[in-house]
Amino acid sequence: MTTDTDYKTIDAVVNIWTAEALACRPNWTDSFFLGKVKGQHDSAGISLEQLIQEMDEANIQLAFLIAAKAGRVGLPGCYHMPLEIVANAVSAYPDRFLGLVGIDPFTGMDGVRQLEHAVKDLGFIGAHLYPHWYDLPPNEARYYPFYSKCIELNVPIQMQVGQSLIYAAEHRTRSVGRPIYLDDIACDLPELKLIGTHVGIPWQDEMIAMAWKHENVFICTDAHSPKYWPASVKQYINSYGQDKVIFGTDFPVLRFKRTVEEIEAFELKPQVRRKYMRDNVRRIYNLEEKVL
């Protein structure tokens, strides 16, 4: 019988960082990681085998890899990670990786059809959105065909809320992702599972309010080191929000082992820690039978 310590973590937000994937990213990647993030960057790339090794060191069983779309094709600083790069990684290690498909609201119905292709044909389990890159808050009409398709496909969508982290000469992104905008979406589309990533910082209490109000709104705590989280976030996870929050790193923005160690320092209630690190994301993504 499984005990409260016999489980492994699921990381809901991971960037694929192979040499092949890095070739698709813009030239500001190095300066962003070395300047803004000040963390390990691995500009030559990280193989899938190396990534799995780092996951194992942190007791992480499964990572959701993002086929990210950041900005409109042709605009300075943007990038679209090809679906095939993530799909091939998932195919090579299906027990360690699952895919999330990025959306670009300016691709219209072609983008909606690509979302459907990714889920139905490639096995992706959800969608992902960077609203800052499009200078469109997430309650804009251009997103709604994608939201409707997510409902039809019964998959969640993650979206970055809180401030934009990117300030690059090629593309200065405005912080259009206030968590309060999820209120409109959740009221309009109560069947859509909405996950606000990046904790919602600096509007984390607004994000907590949205998750508390709406049954279909959840929080992912990636991209910001746990040791710097505001006290209200830790309290929410360990109390009345224990069913509404999932673990993520936004690797390599945060590294697996250090992030898990910082979570350990919170001394969460055992049953809460398991929900946060594993059970909630399995339930939200309909993985309870697929990922045991």
PDB file of N, CA, C and O in Angstrom, residues 41-95:
ATOM      1  N   HIS A  41      22.314  27.950 -16.992  1.00  0.00           N
ATOM      2  CA  HIS A  41      21.672  28.186 -18.267  1.00  0.00           C
ATOM      3  C   HIS A  41      21.900  27.054 -19.270  1.00  0.00           C
ATOM      4  O   HIS A  41      20.992  26.661 -19.986  1.00  0.00           O
ATOM      5  N   ASP A  42      23.106  26.499 -19.314  1.00  0.00           N
ATOM      6  CA  ASP A  42      23.417  25.408 -20.240  1.00  0.00           C
ATOM      7  C   ASP A  42      23.125  25.811 -21.682  1.00  0.00           C
ATOM      8  O   ASP A  42      22.282  25.237 -22.363  1.00  0.00           O
ATOM      9  N   SER A  43      23.832  26.840 -22.157  1.00  0.00           N
ATOM     10  CA  SER A  43      23.555  27.401 -23.476  1.00  0.00           C
ATOM     11  C   SER A  43      23.843  26.427 -24.606  1.00  0.00           C
ATOM     12  O   SER A  43      23.363  26.629 -25.720  1.00  0.00           O
ATOM     13  N   ALA A  44      24.604  25.359 -24.335  1.00  0.00           N
ATOM     14  CA  ALA A  44      24.872  24.356 -25.367  1.00  0.00           C
ATOM     15  C   ALA A  44      23.758  23.316 -25.444  1.00  0.00           C
ATOM     16  O   ALA A  44      23.747  22.483 -26.349  1.00  0.00           O
ATOM     17  N   GLY A  45      22.832  23.363 -24.497  1.00  0.00           N
ATOM     18  CA  GLY A  45      21.726  22.421 -24.508  1.00  0.00           C
ATOM     19  C   GLY A  45      21.855  21.334 -23.464  1.00  0.00           C
ATOM     20  O   GLY A  45      22.945  21.079 -22.931  1.00  0.00           O
ATOM     21  N   ILE A  46      20.732  20.700 -23.148  1.00  0.00           N
ATOM     22  CA  ILE A  46      20.660  19.603 -22.189  1.00  0.00           C
ATOM     23  C   ILE A  46      19.957  18.442 -22.884  1.00  0.00           C
ATOM     24  O   ILE A  46      18.819  18.584 -23.342  1.00  0.00           O
ATOM     25  N   SER A  47      20.600  17.319 -22.956  1.00  0.00           N
ATOM     26  CA  SER A  47      19.983  16.165 -23.611  1.00  0.00           C
ATOM     27  C   SER A  47      18.799  15.680 -22.789  1.00  0.00           C
ATOM     28  O   SER A  47      18.677  15.966 -21.593  1.00  0.00           O
ATOM     29  N   LEU A  48      17.933  14.931 -23.431  1.00  0.00           N
ATOM     30  CA  LEU A  48      16.799  14.359 -22.708  1.00  0.00           C
ATOM     31  C   LEU A  48      17.272  13.441 -21.589  1.00  0.00           C
ATOM     32  O   LEU A  48      16.664  13.403 -20.512  1.00  0.00           O
ATOM     33  N   GLU A  49      18.357  12.741 -21.826  1.00  0.00           N
ATOM     34  CA  GLU A  49      18.897  11.842 -20.806  1.00  0.00           C
ATOM     35  C   GLU A  49      19.416  12.635 -19.606  1.00  0.00           C
ATOM     36  O   GLU A  49      19.213  12.234 -18.446  1.00  0.00           O
ATOM     37  N   GLN A  50      20.066  13.768 -19.859  1.00  0.00           N
ATOM     38  CA  GLN A  50      20.519  14.626 -18.764  1.00  0.00           C
ATOM     39  C   GLN A  50      19.331  15.200 -17.996  1.00  0.00           C
ATOM     40  O   GLN A  50      19.361  15.306 -16.762  1.00  0.00           O
ATOM     41  N   LEU A  51      18.302  15.586 -18.732  1.00  0.00           N
ATOM     42  CA  LEU A  51      17.104  16.127 -18.095  1.00  0.00           C
ATOM     43  C   LEU A  51      16.479  15.091 -17.171  1.00  0.00           C
ATOM     44  O   LEU A  51      16.115  15.397 -16.025  1.00  0.00           O
ATOM     45  N   ILE A  52      16.377  13.870 -17.641  1.00  0.00           N
ATOM     46  CA  ILE A  52      15.814  12.795 -16.822  1.00  0.00           C
ATOM     47  C   ILE A  52      16.678  12.546 -15.590  1.00  0.00           C
ATOM     48  O   ILE A  52      16.156  12.305 -14.489  1.00  0.00           O
ATOM     49  N   GLN A  53      17.978  12.609 -15.749  1.00  0.00           N
ATOM     50  CA  GLN A  53      18.867  12.423 -14.602  1.00  0.00           C
ATOM     51  C   GLN A  53      18.613  13.496 -13.545  1.00  0.00           C
ATOM     52  O   GLN A  53      18.552  13.198 -12.342  1.00  0.00           O
ATOM     53  N   GLU A  54      18.462  14.752 -13.969  1.00  0.00           N
ATOM     54  CA  GLU A  54      18.161  15.818 -13.011  1.00  0.00           C
ATOM     55  C   GLU A  54      16.800  15.607 -12.364  1.00  0.00           C
ATOM     56  O   GLU A  54      16.610  15.892 -11.173  1.00  0.00           O
ATOM     57  N   MET A  55      15.842  15.124 -13.128  1.00  0.00           N
ATOM     58  CA  MET A  55      14.526  14.813 -12.563  1.00  0.00           C
ATOM     59  C   MET A  55      14.642  13.727 -11.504  1.00  0.00           C
ATOM     60  O   MET A  55      14.060  13.839 -10.415  1.00  0.00           O
ATOM     61  N   ASP A  56      15.401  12.687 -11.796  1.00  0.00           N
ATOM     62  CA  ASP A  56      15.566  11.582 -10.847  1.00  0.00           C
ATOM     63  C   ASP A  56      16.195  12.057  -9.544  1.00  0.00           C
ATOM     64  O   ASP A  56      15.823  11.594  -8.454  1.00  0.00           O
ATOM     65  N   GLU A  57      17.143  12.975  -9.635  1.00  0.00           N
ATOM     66  CA  GLU A  57      17.805  13.491  -8.432  1.00  0.00           C
ATOM     67  C   GLU A  57      16.834  14.234  -7.524  1.00  0.00           C
ATOM     68  O   GLU A  57      17.071  14.357  -6.323  1.00  0.00           O
ATOM     69  N   ALA A  58      15.742  14.716  -8.104  1.00  0.00           N
ATOM     70  CA  ALA A  58      14.733  15.445  -7.324  1.00  0.00           C
ATOM     71  C   ALA A  58      13.471  14.615  -7.085  1.00  0.00           C
ATOM     72  O   ALA A  58      12.477  15.149  -6.596  1.00  0.00           O
ATOM     73  N   ASN A  59      13.509  13.317  -7.435  1.00  0.00           N
ATOM     74  CA  ASN A  59      12.373  12.421  -7.266  1.00  0.00           C
ATOM     75  C   ASN A  59      11.166  12.877  -8.083  1.00  0.00           C
ATOM     76  O   ASN A  59      10.016  12.802  -7.648  1.00  0.00           O
ATOM     77  N   ILE A  60      11.440  13.358  -9.303  1.00  0.00           N
ATOM     78  CA  ILE A  60      10.384  13.784 -10.211  1.00  0.00           C
ATOM     79  C   ILE A  60      10.163  12.699 -11.250  1.00  0.00           C
ATOM     80  O   ILE A  60      11.082  12.330 -11.984  1.00  0.00           O
ATOM     81  N   GLN A  61       8.961  12.192 -11.296  1.00  0.00           N
ATOM     82  CA  GLN A  61       8.613  11.106 -12.199  1.00  0.00           C
ATOM     83  C   GLN A  61       8.317  11.583 -13.611  1.00  0.00           C
ATOM     84  O   GLN A  61       8.676  10.935 -14.601  1.00  0.00           O
ATOM     85  N   LEU A  62       7.643  12.732 -13.717  1.00  0.00           N
ATOM     86  CA  LEU A  62       7.044  13.137 -14.979  1.00  0.00           C
ATOM     87  C   LEU A  62       7.155  14.649 -15.147  1.00  0.00           C
ATOM     88  O   LEU A  62       6.976  15.400 -14.183  1.00  0.00           O
ATOM     89  N   ALA A  63       7.457  15.085 -16.379  1.00  0.00           N
ATOM     90  CA  ALA A  63       7.532  16.507 -16.694  1.00  0.00           C
ATOM     91  C   ALA A  63       6.646  16.814 -17.891  1.00  0.00           C
ATOM     92  O   ALA A  63       6.634  16.062 -18.867  1.00  0.00           O
ATOM     93  N   PHE A  64       5.912  17.917 -17.809  1.00  0.00           N
ATOM     94  CA  PHE A  64       5.123  18.393 -18.943  1.00  0.00           C
ATOM     95  C   PHE A  64       5.994  19.342 -19.754  1.00  0.00           C
ATOM     96  O   PHE A  64       6.388  20.412 -19.273  1.00  0.00           O
ATOM     97  N   LEU A  65       6.305  18.971 -20.984  1.00  0.00           N
ATOM     98  CA  LEU A  65       7.153  19.770 -21.863  1.00  0.00           C
ATOM     99  C   LEU A  65       6.285  20.702 -22.703  1.00  0.00           C
ATOM    100  O   LEU A  65       5.290  20.282 -23.295  1.00  0.00           O
ATOM    101  N   ILE A  66       6.698  21.964 -22.799  1.00  0.00           N
ATOM    102  CA  ILE A  66       5.916  22.975 -23.515  1.00  0.00           C
ATOM    103  C   ILE A  66       6.442  23.147 -24.931  1.00  0.00           C
ATOM    104  O   ILE A  66       7.630  23.416 -25.141  1.00  0.00           O
ATOM    105  N   ALA A  67       5.547  23.027 -25.892  1.00  0.00           N
ATOM    106  CA  ALA A  67       5.849  23.452 -27.263  1.00  0.00           C
ATOM    107  C   ALA A  67       5.436  24.924 -27.336  1.00  0.00           C
ATOM    108  O   ALA A  67       4.396  25.283 -27.895  1.00  0.00           O
ATOM    109  N   ALA A  68       6.253  25.774 -26.748  1.00  0.00           N
ATOM    110  CA  ALA A  68       5.862  27.159 -26.466  1.00  0.00           C
ATOM    111  C   ALA A  68       5.704  27.975 -27.747  1.00  0.00           C
ATOM    112  O   ALA A  68       6.452  27.823 -28.715  1.00  0.00           O
ATOM    113  N   LYS A  69       4.729  28.888 -27.701  1.00  0.00           N
ATOM    114  CA  LYS A  69       4.586  29.909 -28.725  1.00  0.00           C
ATOM    115  C   LYS A  69       4.684  31.253 -28.029  1.00  0.00           C
ATOM    116  O   LYS A  69       3.889  31.571 -27.147  1.00  0.00           O
ATOM    117  N   ALA A  70       5.671  32.030 -28.419  1.00  0.00           N
ATOM    118  CA  ALA A  70       5.921  33.315 -27.785  1.00  0.00           C
ATOM    119  C   ALA A  70       6.000  34.391 -28.863  1.00  0.00           C
ATOM    120  O   ALA A  70       7.044  34.592 -29.482  1.00  0.00           O
ATOM    121  N   GLY A  71       4.902  35.038 -29.128  1.00  0.00           N
ATOM    122  CA  GLY A  71       4.865  36.102 -30.106  1.00  0.00           C
ATOM    123  C   GLY A  71       4.456  35.645 -31.493  1.00  0.00           C
ATOM    124  O   GLY A  71       4.438  34.457 -31.803  1.00  0.00           O
ATOM    125  N   ARG A  72       4.100  36.596 -32.318  1.00  0.00           N
ATOM    126  CA  ARG A  72       3.663  36.319 -33.685  1.00  0.00           C
ATOM    127  C   ARG A  72       4.873  36.060 -34.571  1.00  0.00           C
ATOM    128  O   ARG A  72       5.871  36.778 -34.525  1.00  0.00           O
ATOM    129  N   VAL A  73       4.775  35.026 -35.386  1.00  0.00           N
ATOM    130  CA  VAL A  73       5.871  34.681 -36.288  1.00  0.00           C
ATOM    131  C   VAL A  73       6.202  35.882 -37.167  1.00  0.00           C
ATOM    132  O   VAL A  73       5.321  36.532 -37.719  1.00  0.00           O
ATOM    133  N   GLY A  74       7.506  36.164 -37.260  1.00  0.00           N
ATOM    134  CA  GLY A  74       7.960  37.279 -38.072  1.00  0.00           C
ATOM    135  C   GLY A  74       8.269  38.524 -37.281  1.00  0.00           C
ATOM    136  O   GLY A  74       8.976  39.417 -37.766  1.00  0.00           O
ATOM    137  N   LEU A  75       7.759  38.602 -36.043  1.00  0.00           N
ATOM    138  CA  LEU A  75       8.061  39.756 -35.213  1.00  0.00           C
ATOM    139  C   LEU A  75       9.372  39.542 -34.473  1.00  0.00           C
ATOM    140  O   LEU A  75       9.727  38.404 -34.130  1.00  0.00           O
ATOM    141  N   PRO A  76      10.126  40.614 -34.187  1.00  0.00           N
ATOM    142  CA  PRO A  76      11.413  40.463 -33.493  1.00  0.00           C
ATOM    143  C   PRO A  76      11.261  39.780 -32.139  1.00  0.00           C
ATOM    144  O   PRO A  76      10.334  40.081 -31.382  1.00  0.00           O
ATOM    145  N   GLY A  77      12.172  38.877 -31.853  1.00  0.00           N
ATOM    146  CA  GLY A  77      12.241  38.268 -30.535  1.00  0.00           C
ATOM    147  C   GLY A  77      11.303  37.108 -30.294  1.00  0.00           C
ATOM    148  O   GLY A  77      11.384  36.453 -29.261  1.00  0.00           O
ATOM    149  N   CYS A  78      10.393  36.821 -31.228  1.00  0.00           N
ATOM    150  CA  CYS A  78       9.431  35.758 -30.973  1.00  0.00           C
ATOM    151  C   CYS A  78      10.035  34.392 -31.303  1.00  0.00           C
ATOM    152  O   CYS A  78      11.063  34.289 -31.956  1.00  0.00           O
ATOM    153  N   TYR A  79       9.373  33.347 -30.836  1.00  0.00           N
ATOM    154  CA  TYR A  79       9.756  31.990 -31.233  1.00  0.00           C
ATOM    155  C   TYR A  79       8.566  31.061 -31.066  1.00  0.00           C
ATOM    156  O   TYR A  79       7.722  31.252 -30.196  1.00  0.00           O
ATOM    157  N   HIS A  80       8.488  30.076 -31.935  1.00  0.00           N
ATOM    158  CA  HIS A  80       7.501  29.012 -31.847  1.00  0.00           C
ATOM    159  C   HIS A  80       8.250  27.689 -31.811  1.00  0.00           C
ATOM    160  O   HIS A  80       8.957  27.340 -32.756  1.00  0.00           O
ATOM    161  N   MET A  81       8.132  26.978 -30.689  1.00  0.00           N
ATOM    162  CA  MET A  81       8.782  25.674 -30.581  1.00  0.00           C
ATOM    163  C   MET A  81       7.976  24.658 -31.397  1.00  0.00           C
ATOM    164  O   MET A  81       6.781  24.467 -31.134  1.00  0.00           O
ATOM    165  N   PRO A  82       8.592  24.018 -32.385  1.00  0.00           N
ATOM    166  CA  PRO A  82       7.846  23.065 -33.219  1.00  0.00           C
ATOM    167  C   PRO A  82       7.238  21.938 -32.396  1.00  0.00           C
ATOM    168  O   PRO A  82       7.865  21.392 -31.480  1.00  0.00           O
ATOM    169  N   LEU A  83       6.012  21.591 -32.721  1.00  0.00           N
ATOM    170  CA  LEU A  83       5.341  20.493 -32.038  1.00  0.00           C
ATOM    171  C   LEU A  83       6.156  19.214 -32.096  1.00  0.00           C
ATOM    172  O   LEU A  83       6.183  18.426 -31.145  1.00  0.00           O
ATOM    173  N   GLU A  84       6.816  18.994 -33.232  1.00  0.00           N
ATOM    174  CA  GLU A  84       7.526  17.743 -33.439  1.00  0.00           C
ATOM    175  C   GLU A  84       8.660  17.543 -32.437  1.00  0.00           C
ATOM    176  O   GLU A  84       8.961  16.402 -32.059  1.00  0.00           O
ATOM    177  N   ILE A  85       9.297  18.628 -32.017  1.00  0.00           N
ATOM    178  CA  ILE A  85      10.407  18.498 -31.072  1.00  0.00           C
ATOM    179  C   ILE A  85       9.912  17.941 -29.746  1.00  0.00           C
ATOM    180  O   ILE A  85      10.518  17.031 -29.155  1.00  0.00           O
ATOM    181  N   VAL A  86       8.788  18.461 -29.266  1.00  0.00           N
ATOM    182  CA  VAL A  86       8.213  17.953 -28.025  1.00  0.00           C
ATOM    183  C   VAL A  86       7.614  16.570 -28.245  1.00  0.00           C
ATOM    184  O   VAL A  86       7.798  15.659 -27.424  1.00  0.00           O
ATOM    185  N   ALA A  87       6.909  16.380 -29.349  1.00  0.00           N
ATOM    186  CA  ALA A  87       6.282  15.077 -29.622  1.00  0.00           C
ATOM    187  C   ALA A  87       7.325  13.974 -29.701  1.00  0.00           C
ATOM    188  O   ALA A  87       7.095  12.852 -29.213  1.00  0.00           O
ATOM    189  N   ASN A  88       8.474  14.262 -30.288  1.00  0.00           N
ATOM    190  CA  ASN A  88       9.523  13.250 -30.395  1.00  0.00           C
ATOM    191  C   ASN A  88      10.106  12.905 -29.026  1.00  0.00           C
ATOM    192  O   ASN A  88      10.444  11.745 -28.754  1.00  0.00           O
ATOM    193  N   ALA A  89      10.232  13.903 -28.160  1.00  0.00           N
ATOM    194  CA  ALA A  89      10.727  13.650 -26.809  1.00  0.00           C
ATOM    195  C   ALA A  89       9.755  12.770 -26.035  1.00  0.00           C
ATOM    196  O   ALA A  89      10.154  11.838 -25.328  1.00  0.00           O
ATOM    197  N   VAL A  90       8.468  13.068 -26.169  1.00  0.00           N
ATOM    198  CA  VAL A  90       7.442  12.262 -25.495  1.00  0.00           C
ATOM    199  C   VAL A  90       7.441  10.843 -26.040  1.00  0.00           C
ATOM    200  O   VAL A  90       7.325   9.861 -25.284  1.00  0.00           O
ATOM    201  N   SER A  91       7.600  10.710 -27.356  1.00  0.00           N
ATOM    202  CA  SER A  91       7.621   9.381 -27.970  1.00  0.00           C
ATOM    203  C   SER A  91       8.822   8.574 -27.493  1.00  0.00           C
ATOM    204  O   SER A  91       8.721   7.355 -27.281  1.00  0.00           O
ATOM    205  N   ALA A  92       9.975   9.247 -27.309  1.00  0.00           N
ATOM    206  CA  ALA A  92      11.187   8.550 -26.869  1.00  0.00           C
ATOM    207  C   ALA A  92      11.093   8.116 -25.408  1.00  0.00           C
ATOM    208  O   ALA A  92      11.607   7.049 -25.042  1.00  0.00           O
ATOM    209  N   TYR A  93      10.432   8.933 -24.566  1.00  0.00           N
ATOM    210  CA  TYR A  93      10.337   8.644 -23.130  1.00  0.00           C
ATOM    211  C   TYR A  93       8.899   8.888 -22.646  1.00  0.00           C
ATOM    212  O   TYR A  93       8.641   9.823 -21.879  1.00  0.00           O
ATOM    213  N   PRO A  94       7.965   8.055 -23.072  1.00  0.00           N
ATOM    214  CA  PRO A  94       6.553   8.302 -22.741  1.00  0.00           C
ATOM    215  C   PRO A  94       6.229   8.199 -21.258  1.00  0.00           C
ATOM    216  O   PRO A  94       5.198   8.733 -20.825  1.00  0.00           O
ATOM    217  N   ASP A  95       7.073   7.547 -20.487  1.00  0.00           N
ATOM    218  CA  ASP A  95       6.848   7.446 -19.047  1.00  0.00           C
ATOM    219  C   ASP A  95       7.426   8.626 -18.275  1.00  0.00           C
ATOM    220  O   ASP A  95       7.204   8.737 -17.066  1.00  0.00           O
TER     221      ASP A  95
END
